[in-house]
Coordinates of C-alpha atoms and ligand atoms in Angstrom, one line a residue:
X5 CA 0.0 0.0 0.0
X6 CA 0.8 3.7 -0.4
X7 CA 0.6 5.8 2.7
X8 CA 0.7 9.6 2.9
X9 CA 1.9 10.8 5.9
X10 CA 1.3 13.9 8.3
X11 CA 3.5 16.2 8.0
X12 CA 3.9 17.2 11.6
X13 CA 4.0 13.9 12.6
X14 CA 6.2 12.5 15.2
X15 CA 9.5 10.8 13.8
X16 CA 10.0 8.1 16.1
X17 CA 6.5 6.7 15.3
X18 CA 7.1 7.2 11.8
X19 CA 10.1 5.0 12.1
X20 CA 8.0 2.3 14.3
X21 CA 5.9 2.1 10.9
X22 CA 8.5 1.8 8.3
X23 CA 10.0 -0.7 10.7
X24 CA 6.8 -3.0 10.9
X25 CA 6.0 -2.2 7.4
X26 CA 9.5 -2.7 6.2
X27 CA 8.1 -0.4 3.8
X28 CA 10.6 2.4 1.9
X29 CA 9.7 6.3 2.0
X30 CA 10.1 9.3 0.2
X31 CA 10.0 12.9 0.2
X32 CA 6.9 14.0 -2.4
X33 CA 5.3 17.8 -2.4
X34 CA 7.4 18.3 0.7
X35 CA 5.4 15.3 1.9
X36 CA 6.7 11.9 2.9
X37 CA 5.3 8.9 1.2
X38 CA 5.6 5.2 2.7
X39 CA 5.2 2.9 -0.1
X40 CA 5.0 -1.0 1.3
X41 CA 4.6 -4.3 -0.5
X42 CA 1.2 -4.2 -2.1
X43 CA 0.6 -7.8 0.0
X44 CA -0.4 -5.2 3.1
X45 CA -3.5 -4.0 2.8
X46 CA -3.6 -2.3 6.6
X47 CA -1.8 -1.1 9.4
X48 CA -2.9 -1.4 12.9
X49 CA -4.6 1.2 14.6
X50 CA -2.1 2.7 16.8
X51 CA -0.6 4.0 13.3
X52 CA -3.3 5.5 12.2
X53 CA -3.0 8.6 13.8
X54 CA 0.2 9.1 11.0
X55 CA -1.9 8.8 8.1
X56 CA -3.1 11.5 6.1
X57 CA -4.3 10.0 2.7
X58 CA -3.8 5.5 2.0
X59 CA -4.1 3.7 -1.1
X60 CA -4.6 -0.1 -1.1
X61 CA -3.0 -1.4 -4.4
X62 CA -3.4 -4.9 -5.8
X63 CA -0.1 -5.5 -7.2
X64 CA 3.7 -4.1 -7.2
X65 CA 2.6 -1.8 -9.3
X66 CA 2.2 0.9 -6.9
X67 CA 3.2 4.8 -7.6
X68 CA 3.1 3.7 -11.4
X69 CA -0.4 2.4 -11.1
X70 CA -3.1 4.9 -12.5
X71 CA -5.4 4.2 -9.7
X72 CA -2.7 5.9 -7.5
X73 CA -1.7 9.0 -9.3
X74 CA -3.8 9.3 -12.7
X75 CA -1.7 10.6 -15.2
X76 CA 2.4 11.9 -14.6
X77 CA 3.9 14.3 -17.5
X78 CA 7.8 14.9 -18.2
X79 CA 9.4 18.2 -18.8
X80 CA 12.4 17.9 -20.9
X81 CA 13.3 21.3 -21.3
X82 CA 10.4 22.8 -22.8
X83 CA 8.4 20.0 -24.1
X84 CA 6.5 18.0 -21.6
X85 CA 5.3 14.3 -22.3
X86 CA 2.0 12.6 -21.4
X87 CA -0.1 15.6 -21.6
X88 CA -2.0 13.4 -24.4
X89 CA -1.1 16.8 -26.5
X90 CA 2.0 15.2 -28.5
X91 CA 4.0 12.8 -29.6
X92 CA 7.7 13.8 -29.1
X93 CA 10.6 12.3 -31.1
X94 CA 13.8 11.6 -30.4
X95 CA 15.7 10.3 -33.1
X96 CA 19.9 10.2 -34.1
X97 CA 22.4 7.1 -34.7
X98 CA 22.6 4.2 -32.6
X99 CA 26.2 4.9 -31.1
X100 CA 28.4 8.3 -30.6
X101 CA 30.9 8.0 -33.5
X102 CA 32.7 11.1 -34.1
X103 CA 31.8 14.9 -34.3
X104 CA 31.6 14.9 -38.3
X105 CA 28.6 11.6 -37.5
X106 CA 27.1 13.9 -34.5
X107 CA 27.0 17.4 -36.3
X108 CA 25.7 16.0 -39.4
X109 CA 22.8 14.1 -37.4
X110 CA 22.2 16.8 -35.3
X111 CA 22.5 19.7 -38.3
X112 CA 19.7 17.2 -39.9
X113 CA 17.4 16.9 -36.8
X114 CA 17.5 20.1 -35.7
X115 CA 16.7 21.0 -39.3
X116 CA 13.3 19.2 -39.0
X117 CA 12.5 20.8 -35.9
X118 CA 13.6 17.5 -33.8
X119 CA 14.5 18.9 -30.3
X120 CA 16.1 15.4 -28.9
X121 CA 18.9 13.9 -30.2
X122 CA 19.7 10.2 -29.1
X123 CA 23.1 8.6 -29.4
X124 CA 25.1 5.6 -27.2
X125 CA 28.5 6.6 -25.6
X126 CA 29.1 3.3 -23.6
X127 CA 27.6 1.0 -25.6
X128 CA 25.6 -2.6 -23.8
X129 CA 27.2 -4.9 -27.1
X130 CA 26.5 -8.7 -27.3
X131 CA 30.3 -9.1 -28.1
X132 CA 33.6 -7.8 -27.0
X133 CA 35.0 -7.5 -30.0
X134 CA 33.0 -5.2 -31.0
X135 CA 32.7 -1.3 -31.1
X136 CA 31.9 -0.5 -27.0
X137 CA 31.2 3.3 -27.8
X138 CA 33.3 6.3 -27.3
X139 CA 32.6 6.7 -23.4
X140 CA 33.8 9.8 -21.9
X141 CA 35.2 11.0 -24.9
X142 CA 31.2 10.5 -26.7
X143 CA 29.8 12.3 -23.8
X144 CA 31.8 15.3 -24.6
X145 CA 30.6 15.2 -28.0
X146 CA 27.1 15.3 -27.0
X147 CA 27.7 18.3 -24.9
X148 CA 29.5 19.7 -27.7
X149 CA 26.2 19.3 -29.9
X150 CA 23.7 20.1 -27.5
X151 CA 25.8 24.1 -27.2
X152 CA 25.8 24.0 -31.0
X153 CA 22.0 23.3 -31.5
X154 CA 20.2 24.0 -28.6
X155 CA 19.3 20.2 -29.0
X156 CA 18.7 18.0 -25.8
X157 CA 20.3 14.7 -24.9
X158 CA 19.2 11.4 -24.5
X159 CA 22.0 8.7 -23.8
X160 CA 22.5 5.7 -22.3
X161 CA 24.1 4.3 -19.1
X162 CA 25.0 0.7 -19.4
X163 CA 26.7 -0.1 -15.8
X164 CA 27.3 1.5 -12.4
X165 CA 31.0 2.5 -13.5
X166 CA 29.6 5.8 -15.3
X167 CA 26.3 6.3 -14.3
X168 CA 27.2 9.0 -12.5
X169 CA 28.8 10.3 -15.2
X170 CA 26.0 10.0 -17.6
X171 CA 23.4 11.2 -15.0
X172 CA 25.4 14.5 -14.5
X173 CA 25.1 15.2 -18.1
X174 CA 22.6 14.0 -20.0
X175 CA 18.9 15.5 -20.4
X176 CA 17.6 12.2 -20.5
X177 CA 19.4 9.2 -19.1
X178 CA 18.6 6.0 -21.1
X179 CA 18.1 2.5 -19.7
X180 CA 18.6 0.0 -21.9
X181 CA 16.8 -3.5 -22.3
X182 CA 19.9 -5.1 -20.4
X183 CA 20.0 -2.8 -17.8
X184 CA 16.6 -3.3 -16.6
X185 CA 17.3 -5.7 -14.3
X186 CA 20.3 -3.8 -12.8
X187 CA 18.7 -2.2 -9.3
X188 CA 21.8 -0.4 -8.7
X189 CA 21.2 1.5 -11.7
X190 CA 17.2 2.2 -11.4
X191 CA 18.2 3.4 -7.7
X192 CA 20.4 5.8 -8.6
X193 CA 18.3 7.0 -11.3
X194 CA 15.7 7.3 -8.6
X195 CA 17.8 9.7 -6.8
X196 CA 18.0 12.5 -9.4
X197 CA 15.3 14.5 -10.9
X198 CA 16.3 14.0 -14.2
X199 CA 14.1 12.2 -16.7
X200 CA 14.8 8.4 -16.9
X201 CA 13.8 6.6 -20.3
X202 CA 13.7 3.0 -18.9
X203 CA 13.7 0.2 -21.4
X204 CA 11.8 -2.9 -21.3
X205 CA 13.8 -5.6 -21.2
X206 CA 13.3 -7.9 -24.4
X207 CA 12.8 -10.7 -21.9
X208 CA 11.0 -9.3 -19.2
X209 CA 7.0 -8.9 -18.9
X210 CA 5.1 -6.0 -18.0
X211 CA 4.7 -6.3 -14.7
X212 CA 8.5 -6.6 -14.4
X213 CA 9.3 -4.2 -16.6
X214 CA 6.8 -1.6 -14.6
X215 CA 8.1 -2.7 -11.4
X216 CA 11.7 -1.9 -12.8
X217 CA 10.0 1.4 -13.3
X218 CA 8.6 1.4 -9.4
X219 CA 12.6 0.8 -8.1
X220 CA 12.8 4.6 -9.7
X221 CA 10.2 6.1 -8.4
X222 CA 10.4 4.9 -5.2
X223 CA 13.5 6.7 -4.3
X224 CA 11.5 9.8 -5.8
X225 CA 12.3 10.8 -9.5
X226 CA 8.5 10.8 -10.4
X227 CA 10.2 11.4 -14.1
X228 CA 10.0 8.4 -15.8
X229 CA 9.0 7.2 -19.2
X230 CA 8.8 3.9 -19.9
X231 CA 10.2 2.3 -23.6
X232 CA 8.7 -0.6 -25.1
X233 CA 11.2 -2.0 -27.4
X234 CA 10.6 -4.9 -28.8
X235 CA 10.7 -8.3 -27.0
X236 CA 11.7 -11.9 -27.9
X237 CA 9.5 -14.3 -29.0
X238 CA 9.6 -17.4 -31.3
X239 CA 10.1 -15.4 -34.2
X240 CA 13.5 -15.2 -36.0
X241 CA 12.7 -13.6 -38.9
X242 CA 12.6 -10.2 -37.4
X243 CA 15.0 -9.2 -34.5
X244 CA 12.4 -8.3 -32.0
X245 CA 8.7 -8.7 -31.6
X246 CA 7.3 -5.1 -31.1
X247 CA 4.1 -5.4 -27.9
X248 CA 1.7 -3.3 -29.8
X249 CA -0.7 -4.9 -26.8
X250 CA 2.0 -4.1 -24.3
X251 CA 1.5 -0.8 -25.0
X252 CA -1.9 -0.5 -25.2
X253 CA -1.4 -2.6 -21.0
X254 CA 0.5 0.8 -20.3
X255 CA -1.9 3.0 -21.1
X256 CA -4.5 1.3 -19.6
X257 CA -2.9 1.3 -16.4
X258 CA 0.2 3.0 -15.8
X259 CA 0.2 7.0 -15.2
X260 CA 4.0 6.8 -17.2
X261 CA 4.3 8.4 -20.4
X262 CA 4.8 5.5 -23.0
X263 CA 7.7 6.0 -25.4
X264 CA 8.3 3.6 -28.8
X265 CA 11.6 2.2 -30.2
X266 CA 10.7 0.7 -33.2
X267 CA 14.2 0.6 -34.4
X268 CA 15.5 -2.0 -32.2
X269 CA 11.9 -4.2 -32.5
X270 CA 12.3 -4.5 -36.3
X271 CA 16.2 -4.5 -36.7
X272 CA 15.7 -3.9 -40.6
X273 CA 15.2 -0.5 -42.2
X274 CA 12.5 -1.6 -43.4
X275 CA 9.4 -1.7 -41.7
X276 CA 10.9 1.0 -38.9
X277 CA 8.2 3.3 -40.9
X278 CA 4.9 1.5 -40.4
X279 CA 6.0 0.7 -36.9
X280 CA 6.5 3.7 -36.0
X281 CA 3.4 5.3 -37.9
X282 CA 1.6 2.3 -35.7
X283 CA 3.2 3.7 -32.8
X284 CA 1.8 7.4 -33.7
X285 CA -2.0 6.2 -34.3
X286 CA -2.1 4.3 -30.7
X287 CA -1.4 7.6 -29.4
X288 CA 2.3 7.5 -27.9
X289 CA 4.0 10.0 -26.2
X290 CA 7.3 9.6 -27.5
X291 CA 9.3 7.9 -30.0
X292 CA 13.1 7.0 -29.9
X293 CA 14.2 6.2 -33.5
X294 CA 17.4 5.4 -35.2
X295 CA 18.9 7.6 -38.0
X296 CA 22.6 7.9 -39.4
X297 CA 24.2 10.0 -42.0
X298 CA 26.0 6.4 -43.8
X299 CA 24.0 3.9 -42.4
X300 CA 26.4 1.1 -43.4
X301 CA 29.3 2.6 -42.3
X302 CA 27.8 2.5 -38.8
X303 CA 29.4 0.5 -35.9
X304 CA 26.5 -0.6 -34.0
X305 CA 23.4 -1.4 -35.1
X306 CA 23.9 -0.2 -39.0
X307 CA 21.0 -3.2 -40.5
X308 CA 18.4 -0.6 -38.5
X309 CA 19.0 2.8 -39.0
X310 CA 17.5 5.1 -41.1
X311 CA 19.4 6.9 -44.0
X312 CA 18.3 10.6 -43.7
X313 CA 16.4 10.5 -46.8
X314 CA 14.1 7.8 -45.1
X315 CA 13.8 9.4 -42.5
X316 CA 13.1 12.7 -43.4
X317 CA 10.4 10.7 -45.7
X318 CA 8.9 8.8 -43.0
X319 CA 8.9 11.7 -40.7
X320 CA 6.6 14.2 -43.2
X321 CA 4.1 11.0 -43.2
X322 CA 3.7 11.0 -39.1
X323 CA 1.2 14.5 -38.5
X324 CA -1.9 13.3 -40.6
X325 CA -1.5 10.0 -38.4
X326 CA -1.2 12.2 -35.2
X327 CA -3.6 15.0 -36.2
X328 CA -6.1 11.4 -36.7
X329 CA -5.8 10.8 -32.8
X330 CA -5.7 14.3 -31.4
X331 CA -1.9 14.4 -31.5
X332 CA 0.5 16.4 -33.0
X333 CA 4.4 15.9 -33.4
X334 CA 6.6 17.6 -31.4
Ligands
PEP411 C1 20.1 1.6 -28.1 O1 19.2 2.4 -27.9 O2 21.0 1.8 -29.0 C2 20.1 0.3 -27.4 C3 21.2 -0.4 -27.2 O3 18.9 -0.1 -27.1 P1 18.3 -1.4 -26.3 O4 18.8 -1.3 -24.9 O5 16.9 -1.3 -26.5 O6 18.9 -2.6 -27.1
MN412 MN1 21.1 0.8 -31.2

């Protein structure tokens, strides 16, 4: 359950209650908020005294539950997501490769009105013989773009050796599918304001993936947004399966904003279009989207992303789709 406290209340009690609870708490609207396992469903009277507001929750899905809080929105910068007003993309290459790589993209994006450019520093590879991302070094890249454009940043933190490196500077820190699971990373997400774009993991289902969400919120960054991805299923032919009905889950019942990578689902440039022209009509609040000035050249993830001729192509087909559902692009 969630349990608002008093403010004046006395802190020893307090402390009696998250003790018999074994509950965690945190500081919300100057408030304190005592979230415990959703398997309580009452306190005993003698606590009662503490309580200004409770919330009896069926499942693990507690602060992200739209029963609790109905709807959350994200600033990022100036644009705000899950005001059911836009659909926000965020869209550059797959890693950090060099500045020639970043300006172009970033020139490109910003050119189109984009205001958020994505791009990997420390990349989460399935080898270690491959290309692991220019770390540091692609940080100060993005920093280097984001002065030269005004654009913001969304990039990824793969382990606890740089996240807080990554959390200092980004504008959005990234999550990816990997990473999911990684608590040390969600909690110390949870501890800065910043907006957190957390990943599904391809293997994970959606009550993990939203309790993966709740270890962030519970230390108190209400900013999240949660990504579906693509997860795996039987299929081979495709790299990922993209939940279409996974998303439609989250905006039945979480109060998150509901981001769509339909780069990573497909894996192919083709295809990336419809999906992500899917993605607009269910009425998303963001999409994260691959797009590269060589494609081929690239060194990660070069089968998916988008040449900027298809993407500029694709991306004059999404506001008729948007405008259909009350949306516009943003
Ligand atoms: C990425 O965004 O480049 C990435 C590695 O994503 P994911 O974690 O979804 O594989
Ligand atoms: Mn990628």
């Amino acid at each position: 359950m969630i349990i608002h406290l008093k403010k004046e209340s006395d802190k020893q009690r307090i402390q009696d209650l998250i003790n018999h609870t074994a509950g965690i708490t945190f500081e919300q609207s100057g408030q304190t908020v005592l979230v415990t396992s959703s398997k309580i469903k009452s306190v005993p009277e003698t606590f009662h005294s503490l309580i200004e507001e409770q919330f009896v929750m069926e499942s693990d899905i507690q602060l992200a539950h739209n029963s609790y809080i109905k709807k959350r929105s994200v600033k990022i910068g100036q644009l705000e997501l899950g005001t059911n007003q836009s659909t926000h993309l965020m869209a550059g290459p797959c890693s950090v490769e060099s500045w020639d790589q970043l300006d172009r993209s970033a020139s490109f994006l910003s050119g189109l009105g984009i205001k958020t450019i994505r791009a990997g520093c420390f990349k989460p590879r399935t080898s270690p013989y491959t290309f692991q991302g220019l770390g540091e070094e692609g940080l100060r890249l993005l920093i280097k773009v984001r002065e030269k454009y005004g654009l913001n940043i969304i990039t990824e933190v793969k382990d606890s050796t740089h996240v807080d490196l990554v959390l200092k500077h980004a504008d959005i820190i990234q999550i990816g599918t990997k990473a999911m699971y990684d608590t040390s990373i969600l909690r110390a997400c949870g501890r800065t304001k910043k907006p957190v774009l957390l990943k599904r993991g391809f293997g994970s289902t959606l009550q993990e993936f939203v309790q993966a969400a709740e270890f962030i919120l519970s230390q108190g960054n209400p900013n999240v947004l949660l990504c579906e991805r693509g997860i795996r299923t039987f299929e081979s032919k495709t790299r990922f399966t993209l939940d279409l009905t996974g998303i439609a889950f989250l905006k039945e019942y979480t109060n998150l904003p509901v981001v769509v990578d339909p780069s990573h689902a497909m894996g192919y440039r083709y295809g990336v279009a419809d999906l992500t022209r899917a993605a607009v009509a269910m009425g998303v609040d963001g999409l994260l989207i691959e797009t590269h000035p060589n494609p081929n050249q690239a060194q990660s993830d070069a089968a998916q992303q988008l040449d900027f001729p298809t993407f500029e192509q694709m991306f004059s087909t999404l506001k008729p789709v948007a405008e259909s559902v009350g949306r516009k692009i943003s």
